[in-house]
PDB file of C-alpha atoms and ligand atoms in Angstrom:
ATOM      1  CA  UNK A1009       7.119  -3.514   1.303  1.00 72.00           C
ATOM      2  CA  UNK A1010       8.183  -1.430  -1.658  1.00 94.00           C
ATOM      3  CA  UNK A1011      11.540   0.251  -2.103  1.00 96.00           C
ATOM      4  CA  UNK A1012      11.344   3.547  -4.013  1.00 98.00           C
ATOM      5  CA  UNK A1013      14.855   4.334  -5.241  1.00 98.00           C
ATOM      6  CA  UNK A1014      14.889   8.063  -6.024  1.00 98.00           C
ATOM      7  CA  UNK A1015      17.788   8.110  -8.450  1.00 97.00           C
ATOM      8  CA  UNK A1016      16.726  10.809 -10.918  1.00 98.00           C
ATOM      9  CA  UNK A1017      19.479  13.313 -11.863  1.00 98.00           C
ATOM     10  CA  UNK A1018      18.383  16.113  -9.512  1.00 98.00           C
ATOM     11  CA  UNK A1019      18.398  13.754  -6.509  1.00 98.00           C
ATOM     12  CA  UNK A1020      21.832  12.441  -7.459  1.00 98.00           C
ATOM     13  CA  UNK A1021      23.178  15.934  -8.092  1.00 98.00           C
ATOM     14  CA  UNK A1022      22.261  16.990  -4.551  1.00 98.00           C
ATOM     15  CA  UNK A1023      23.442  13.677  -3.083  1.00 98.00           C
ATOM     16  CA  UNK A1024      26.827  14.153  -4.769  1.00 98.00           C
ATOM     17  CA  UNK A1025      27.196  17.539  -3.036  1.00 98.00           C
ATOM     18  CA  UNK A1026      26.328  15.889   0.279  1.00 98.00           C
ATOM     19  CA  UNK A1027      28.824  13.075  -0.221  1.00 98.00           C
ATOM     20  CA  UNK A1028      31.609  15.527  -1.139  1.00 98.00           C
ATOM     21  CA  UNK A1029      33.874  16.029   1.897  1.00 98.00           C
ATOM     22  CA  UNK A1030      34.462  19.660   0.820  1.00 98.00           C
ATOM     23  CA  UNK A1031      30.783  20.615   1.269  1.00 98.00           C
ATOM     24  CA  UNK A1032      30.548  22.901   4.293  1.00 98.00           C
ATOM     25  CA  UNK A1033      27.966  22.802   7.066  1.00 98.00           C
ATOM     26  CA  UNK A1034      25.559  25.390   5.630  1.00 98.00           C
ATOM     27  CA  UNK A1035      25.602  23.894   2.117  1.00 98.00           C
ATOM     28  CA  UNK A1036      25.210  20.404   3.579  1.00 98.00           C
ATOM     29  CA  UNK A1037      22.148  21.395   5.585  1.00 98.00           C
ATOM     30  CA  UNK A1038      20.618  23.195   2.596  1.00 98.00           C
ATOM     31  CA  UNK A1039      21.130  20.080   0.461  1.00 98.00           C
ATOM     32  CA  UNK A1040      19.367  17.955   3.083  1.00 98.00           C
ATOM     33  CA  UNK A1041      16.417  20.387   3.156  1.00 98.00           C
ATOM     34  CA  UNK A1042      16.165  20.286  -0.652  1.00 98.00           C
ATOM     35  CA  UNK A1043      16.221  16.487  -0.655  1.00 98.00           C
ATOM     36  CA  UNK A1044      13.568  16.416   2.082  1.00 98.00           C
ATOM     37  CA  UNK A1045      11.286  18.551  -0.056  1.00 98.00           C
ATOM     38  CA  UNK A1046      11.865  16.410  -3.167  1.00 98.00           C
ATOM     39  CA  UNK A1047      11.391  13.151  -1.255  1.00 98.00           C
ATOM     40  CA  UNK A1048       8.175  14.618   0.186  1.00 98.00           C
ATOM     41  CA  UNK A1049       6.856  15.312  -3.317  1.00 98.00           C
ATOM     42  CA  UNK A1050       7.705  11.753  -4.404  1.00 98.00           C
ATOM     43  CA  UNK A1051       5.822  10.386  -1.392  1.00 98.00           C
ATOM     44  CA  UNK A1052       2.840  12.681  -2.102  1.00 97.00           C
ATOM     45  CA  UNK A1053       2.759  11.456  -5.705  1.00 97.00           C
ATOM     46  CA  UNK A1054       2.271   7.904  -4.474  1.00 96.00           C
ATOM     47  CA  UNK A1055      -0.561   8.519  -2.008  1.00 96.00           C
ATOM     48  CA  UNK A1056      -4.153   7.580  -2.844  1.00 95.00           C
ATOM     49  CA  UNK A1057      -6.177  10.229  -4.631  1.00 97.00           C
ATOM     50  CA  UNK A1058      -9.640  10.773  -5.988  1.00 97.00           C
ATOM     51  CA  UNK A1059     -10.968  12.696  -8.964  1.00 98.00           C
ATOM     52  CA  UNK A1060     -13.348  15.520  -7.968  1.00 98.00           C
ATOM     53  CA  UNK A1061     -15.291  18.329  -9.615  1.00 98.00           C
ATOM     54  CA  UNK A1062     -14.179  21.861  -8.814  1.00 98.00           C
ATOM     55  CA  UNK A1063     -15.845  25.156  -9.743  1.00 98.00           C
ATOM     56  CA  UNK A1064     -13.484  27.959 -10.757  1.00 98.00           C
ATOM     57  CA  UNK A1065     -14.097  31.746 -10.287  1.00 98.00           C
ATOM     58  CA  UNK A1066     -14.994  31.791 -13.990  1.00 98.00           C
ATOM     59  CA  UNK A1067     -18.136  29.891 -12.989  1.00 97.00           C
ATOM     60  CA  UNK A1068     -17.137  26.714 -14.799  1.00 98.00           C
ATOM     61  CA  UNK A1069     -16.757  23.226 -13.348  1.00 98.00           C
ATOM     62  CA  UNK A1070     -13.747  21.129 -14.219  1.00 98.00           C
ATOM     63  CA  UNK A1071     -12.181  17.883 -13.091  1.00 98.00           C
ATOM     64  CA  UNK A1072      -9.635  18.072 -10.289  1.00 98.00           C
ATOM     65  CA  UNK A1073      -7.685  15.692  -8.073  1.00 98.00           C
ATOM     66  CA  UNK A1074      -7.508  15.495  -4.296  1.00 97.00           C
ATOM     67  CA  UNK A1075      -4.863  13.510  -2.390  1.00 96.00           C
ATOM     68  CA  UNK A1076      -7.001  12.014   0.352  1.00 93.00           C
ATOM     69  CA  UNK A1077      -4.436  11.808   3.126  1.00 93.00           C
ATOM     70  CA  UNK A1078      -2.513  15.018   2.546  1.00 94.00           C
ATOM     71  CA  UNK A1079      -3.782  16.324   5.914  1.00 92.00           C
ATOM     72  CA  UNK A1080      -3.314  13.028   7.785  1.00 96.00           C
ATOM     73  CA  UNK A1081       0.462  12.973   7.800  1.00 98.00           C
ATOM     74  CA  UNK A1082       2.627  12.431  10.861  1.00 98.00           C
ATOM     75  CA  UNK A1083       6.349  13.052  10.420  1.00 98.00           C
ATOM     76  CA  UNK A1084       8.724  11.476  12.937  1.00 98.00           C
ATOM     77  CA  UNK A1085      11.997  13.371  13.314  1.00 98.00           C
ATOM     78  CA  UNK A1086      14.861  11.212  14.555  1.00 97.00           C
ATOM     79  CA  UNK A1087      17.025  13.815  16.274  1.00 94.00           C
ATOM     80  CA  UNK A1088      19.259  15.354  15.437  1.00 93.00           C
ATOM     81  CA  UNK A1089      20.353  14.206  11.985  1.00 96.00           C
ATOM     82  CA  UNK A1090      16.849  14.168  10.465  1.00 98.00           C
ATOM     83  CA  UNK A1091      16.006  17.789  11.347  1.00 98.00           C
ATOM     84  CA  UNK A1092      16.974  19.362   7.961  1.00 98.00           C
ATOM     85  CA  UNK A1093      15.313  16.480   6.103  1.00 98.00           C
ATOM     86  CA  UNK A1094      12.132  17.079   8.119  1.00 98.00           C
ATOM     87  CA  UNK A1095      12.297  20.798   7.340  1.00 98.00           C
ATOM     88  CA  UNK A1096      12.133  19.830   3.658  1.00 98.00           C
ATOM     89  CA  UNK A1097       9.381  17.227   4.161  1.00 98.00           C
ATOM     90  CA  UNK A1098       7.272  19.890   5.884  1.00 98.00           C
ATOM     91  CA  UNK A1099       7.336  21.966   2.694  1.00 97.00           C
ATOM     92  CA  UNK A1100       5.605  19.074   0.934  1.00 97.00           C
ATOM     93  CA  UNK A1101       3.255  18.378   3.885  1.00 97.00           C
ATOM     94  CA  UNK A1102       2.728  21.735   5.663  1.00 96.00           C
ATOM     95  CA  UNK A1103      -0.186  20.401   7.749  1.00 96.00           C
ATOM     96  CA  UNK A1104       1.773  17.426   9.121  1.00 97.00           C
ATOM     97  CA  UNK A1105       1.917  16.623  12.804  1.00 97.00           C
ATOM     98  CA  UNK A1106       5.436  16.043  14.103  1.00 97.00           C
ATOM     99  CA  UNK A1107       6.858  13.600  16.607  1.00 97.00           C
ATOM    100  CA  UNK A1108      10.473  13.529  17.781  1.00 97.00           C
ATOM    101  CA  UNK A1109      12.707  10.717  18.984  1.00 97.00           C
ATOM    102  CA  UNK A1110      16.173  11.593  20.308  1.00 95.00           C
ATOM    103  CA  UNK A1111      18.282   8.547  19.535  1.00 89.00           C
ATOM    104  CA  UNK A1112      22.014   8.088  19.858  1.00 86.00           C
ATOM    105  CA  UNK A1113      23.939   5.110  18.616  1.00 80.00           C
ATOM    106  CA  UNK A1114      26.495   3.771  21.043  1.00 75.00           C
ATOM    107  CA  UNK A1115      29.860   4.154  19.322  1.00 61.00           C
ATOM    108  CA  UNK A1116      31.691   0.963  18.462  1.00 58.00           C
ATOM    109  CA  UNK A1117      34.452   0.570  20.985  1.00 49.00           C
ATOM    110  CA  UNK A1118      32.184   1.664  23.808  1.00 50.00           C
ATOM    111  CA  UNK A1119      30.211  -1.525  23.416  1.00 50.00           C
ATOM    112  CA  UNK A1120      32.360  -3.977  21.480  1.00 53.00           C
ATOM    113  CA  UNK A1121      35.590  -4.483  19.601  1.00 57.00           C
ATOM    114  CA  UNK A1122      35.233  -6.500  16.444  1.00 68.00           C
ATOM    115  CA  UNK A1123      37.017  -7.202  13.203  1.00 82.00           C
ATOM    116  CA  UNK A1124      33.763  -7.354  11.241  1.00 88.00           C
ATOM    117  CA  UNK A1125      31.160  -4.623  10.684  1.00 90.00           C
ATOM    118  CA  UNK A1126      28.403  -4.426  13.304  1.00 88.00           C
ATOM    119  CA  UNK A1127      25.121  -6.135  12.495  1.00 89.00           C
ATOM    120  CA  UNK A1128      23.299  -4.059  15.095  1.00 86.00           C
ATOM    121  CA  UNK A1129      24.094  -1.186  17.394  1.00 85.00           C
ATOM    122  CA  UNK A1130      22.994  -0.219  20.868  1.00 85.00           C
ATOM    123  CA  UNK A1131      20.585   2.677  20.577  1.00 88.00           C
ATOM    124  CA  UNK A1132      19.862   4.977  23.482  1.00 89.00           C
ATOM    125  CA  UNK A1133      16.539   6.838  23.333  1.00 92.00           C
ATOM    126  CA  UNK A1134      16.880   9.834  25.647  1.00 92.00           C
ATOM    127  CA  UNK A1135      13.663  11.668  24.717  1.00 95.00           C
ATOM    128  CA  UNK A1136      10.472  10.941  22.857  1.00 95.00           C
ATOM    129  CA  UNK A1137       7.410  13.061  22.197  1.00 95.00           C
ATOM    130  CA  UNK A1138       4.757  11.778  19.855  1.00 95.00           C
ATOM    131  CA  UNK A1139       1.421  13.360  18.973  1.00 96.00           C
ATOM    132  CA  UNK A1140      -1.627  11.122  19.215  1.00 94.00           C
ATOM    133  CA  UNK A1141      -1.383   8.688  16.309  1.00 94.00           C
ATOM    134  CA  UNK A1142      -4.698   7.687  14.712  1.00 93.00           C
ATOM    135  CA  UNK A1143      -5.539   4.791  12.439  1.00 94.00           C
ATOM    136  CA  UNK A1144      -6.089   7.355   9.638  1.00 95.00           C
ATOM    137  CA  UNK A1145      -2.514   8.617   9.822  1.00 97.00           C
ATOM    138  CA  UNK A1146       0.265   8.037   7.350  1.00 98.00           C
ATOM    139  CA  UNK A1147       3.462   8.039   9.417  1.00 98.00           C
ATOM    140  CA  UNK A1148       6.664   9.139   7.694  1.00 98.00           C
ATOM    141  CA  UNK A1149       9.766   8.281   9.738  1.00 98.00           C
ATOM    142  CA  UNK A1150      12.704  10.432   8.637  1.00 98.00           C
ATOM    143  CA  UNK A1151      16.308   9.339   9.068  1.00 98.00           C
ATOM    144  CA  UNK A1152      18.864  10.393   6.445  1.00 98.00           C
ATOM    145  CA  UNK A1153      21.176   7.442   7.117  1.00 98.00           C
ATOM    146  CA  UNK A1154      20.055   3.838   7.660  1.00 97.00           C
ATOM    147  CA  UNK A1155      23.127   1.729   8.421  1.00 96.00           C
ATOM    148  CA  UNK A1156      22.382  -1.361  10.556  1.00 95.00           C
ATOM    149  CA  UNK A1157      18.785  -0.059  10.928  1.00 96.00           C
ATOM    150  CA  UNK A1158      18.925  -0.430  14.736  1.00 94.00           C
ATOM    151  CA  UNK A1159      17.757   3.175  15.222  1.00 95.00           C
ATOM    152  CA  UNK A1160      15.019   2.780  12.599  1.00 97.00           C
ATOM    153  CA  UNK A1161      13.768  -0.478  14.141  1.00 96.00           C
ATOM    154  CA  UNK A1162      13.556   1.247  17.479  1.00 95.00           C
ATOM    155  CA  UNK A1163      11.505   4.087  15.893  1.00 96.00           C
ATOM    156  CA  UNK A1164       9.324   1.588  14.027  1.00 97.00           C
ATOM    157  CA  UNK A1165       8.507  -0.187  17.312  1.00 95.00           C
ATOM    158  CA  UNK A1166       7.420   3.132  18.824  1.00 94.00           C
ATOM    159  CA  UNK A1167       5.232   4.125  15.866  1.00 96.00           C
ATOM    160  CA  UNK A1168       3.747   0.786  14.807  1.00 95.00           C
ATOM    161  CA  UNK A1169       2.145   0.021  18.194  1.00 92.00           C
ATOM    162  CA  UNK A1170      -0.437   2.761  17.429  1.00 92.00           C
ATOM    163  CA  UNK A1171      -1.407   1.160  14.112  1.00 94.00           C
ATOM    164  CA  UNK A1172      -1.193   4.096  11.704  1.00 96.00           C
ATOM    165  CA  UNK A1173      -2.695   3.271   8.295  1.00 95.00           C
ATOM    166  CA  UNK A1174       0.641   3.256   6.548  1.00 97.00           C
ATOM    167  CA  UNK A1175       4.286   3.656   7.576  1.00 98.00           C
ATOM    168  CA  UNK A1176       6.802   5.162   5.170  1.00 98.00           C
ATOM    169  CA  UNK A1177      10.530   5.662   5.723  1.00 98.00           C
ATOM    170  CA  UNK A1178      12.201   8.739   4.209  1.00 98.00           C
ATOM    171  CA  UNK A1179      15.947   8.282   3.910  1.00 98.00           C
ATOM    172  CA  UNK A1180      18.844   9.642   1.875  1.00 98.00           C
ATOM    173  CA  UNK A1181      21.301   6.728   2.040  1.00 98.00           C
ATOM    174  CA  UNK A1182      20.335   3.246   3.180  1.00 98.00           C
ATOM    175  CA  UNK A1183      22.653   0.262   3.380  1.00 98.00           C
ATOM    176  CA  UNK A1184      21.488  -2.887   1.647  1.00 96.00           C
ATOM    177  CA  UNK A1185      21.889  -4.735   4.966  1.00 96.00           C
ATOM    178  CA  UNK A1186      19.702  -2.182   6.800  1.00 97.00           C
ATOM    179  CA  UNK A1187      16.975  -2.473   4.180  1.00 97.00           C
ATOM    180  CA  UNK A1188      16.963  -6.277   4.450  1.00 97.00           C
ATOM    181  CA  UNK A1189      16.710  -6.021   8.220  1.00 97.00           C
ATOM    182  CA  UNK A1190      13.725  -3.663   8.033  1.00 97.00           C
ATOM    183  CA  UNK A1191      12.087  -5.906   5.425  1.00 96.00           C
ATOM    184  CA  UNK A1192      12.444  -8.901   7.749  1.00 96.00           C
ATOM    185  CA  UNK A1193      10.869  -7.143  10.729  1.00 96.00           C
ATOM    186  CA  UNK A1194       8.347  -4.834   9.023  1.00 97.00           C
ATOM    187  CA  UNK A1195       7.376  -6.288   5.643  1.00 96.00           C
ATOM    188  CA  UNK A1196       4.605  -3.697   5.073  1.00 96.00           C
ATOM    189  CA  UNK A1197       6.741  -0.575   5.433  1.00 98.00           C
ATOM    190  CA  UNK A1198       7.669   1.421   2.309  1.00 98.00           C
ATOM    191  CA  UNK A1199      11.161   2.902   1.996  1.00 98.00           C
ATOM    192  CA  UNK A1200      11.971   6.006  -0.057  1.00 98.00           C
ATOM    193  CA  UNK A1201      15.721   6.416  -0.411  1.00 98.00           C
ATOM    194  CA  UNK A1202      18.055   8.262  -2.762  1.00 98.00           C
ATOM    195  CA  UNK A1203      20.816   5.642  -2.658  1.00 98.00           C
ATOM    196  CA  UNK A1204      21.408   2.090  -1.482  1.00 98.00           C
ATOM    197  CA  UNK A1205      25.068   1.808  -0.485  1.00 98.00           C
ATOM    198  CA  UNK A1206      26.748  -1.585  -0.285  1.00 96.00           C
ATOM    199  CA  UNK A1207      28.771  -1.578   2.919  1.00 95.00           C
ATOM    200  CA  UNK A1208      29.013  -0.670   6.593  1.00 95.00           C
ATOM    201  CA  UNK A1209      32.491  -0.145   8.078  1.00 94.00           C
ATOM    202  CA  UNK A1210      33.821  -1.342  11.421  1.00 92.00           C
ATOM    203  CA  UNK A1211      32.619   1.852  13.105  1.00 91.00           C
ATOM    204  CA  UNK A1212      29.072   1.429  11.815  1.00 92.00           C
ATOM    205  CA  UNK A1213      29.287   4.083   9.085  1.00 95.00           C
ATOM    206  CA  UNK A1214      27.816   3.541   5.639  1.00 97.00           C
ATOM    207  CA  UNK A1215      30.412   3.174   2.842  1.00 97.00           C
ATOM    208  CA  UNK A1216      30.809   5.204   0.673  1.00 98.00           C
ATOM    209  CA  UNK A1217      28.140   7.156   2.575  1.00 98.00           C
ATOM    210  CA  UNK A1218      28.594  10.803   3.461  1.00 98.00           C
ATOM    211  CA  UNK A1219      30.022  10.629   6.966  1.00 98.00           C
ATOM    212  CA  UNK A1220      28.088  11.522  10.102  1.00 97.00           C
ATOM    213  CA  UNK A1221      24.965  13.350   8.902  1.00 98.00           C
ATOM    214  CA  UNK A1222      24.326  14.987  12.292  1.00 97.00           C
ATOM    215  CA  UNK A1223      27.898  16.263  12.609  1.00 97.00           C
ATOM    216  CA  UNK A1224      27.960  17.530   9.038  1.00 98.00           C
ATOM    217  CA  UNK A1225      24.675  19.430   9.492  1.00 98.00           C
ATOM    218  CA  UNK A1226      25.310  20.827  12.944  1.00 97.00           C
ATOM    219  CA  UNK A1227      28.979  20.459  13.833  1.00 97.00           C
TER     220      UNK A1227
HETATM  221  N1  URA B1456      24.614   7.673  10.660  1.00 69.21           N
HETATM  222  C1  URA B1456      25.334   8.580   9.957  1.00 69.21           C
HETATM  223  O1  URA B1456      25.205   9.789  10.179  1.00 69.21           O
HETATM  224  N2  URA B1456      26.206   8.143   9.023  1.00 69.21           N
HETATM  225  C2  URA B1456      26.367   6.836   8.744  1.00 69.21           C
HETATM  226  O2  URA B1456      27.165   6.508   7.862  1.00 69.21           O
HETATM  227  C3  URA B1456      25.610   5.902   9.477  1.00 69.21           C
HETATM  228  C4  URA B1456      24.738   6.342  10.423  1.00 69.21           C
END
């Protein structure tokens, strides 16, 4: 598994707006869409390609490049927080198929009371709709926030059974613990993330994080 840390200035500029508690709902959602588009381009730049000949309207042939799998992309939208991120990813991969998984984490307190951060969380999947996944597909699972990775592991189970050619995670903030957990269970998965944050608090939120991504996008 490779970790692609997308920490160039434009990514961090947008991330800083998202982290800022003063950023309102509309600006937050727009920032997520912009990051989705930029993450999509970074993913596209790391897909396999081939050099081809192309003839221009001038009647001349020249060398070109074709990304082989640009039309074999499946994007999995983990509702509802990933929706703006997926909107951005679709700008990079307009022909992508889309699957949705509605997942909610059980709040701490409902399931347990503890003085140490959770190492996993109960995840309730209330709806799932996936297009047919083929062995040619590159599956991109989008979740802006990977804390304990319980939601992501649940999505990975649902996608990996169909053996897509490659599985990629598109995330904005991942905790170092969540990344280790994914690495242990799915060593072949690639993770694209803008930041790796060090901690998870007692309520299961990433620290410093940006709060609840779903609430900040949609209220
Ligand atoms: N989901 C969020 O929206 N925020 C976190 O910090 C962790 C999970």
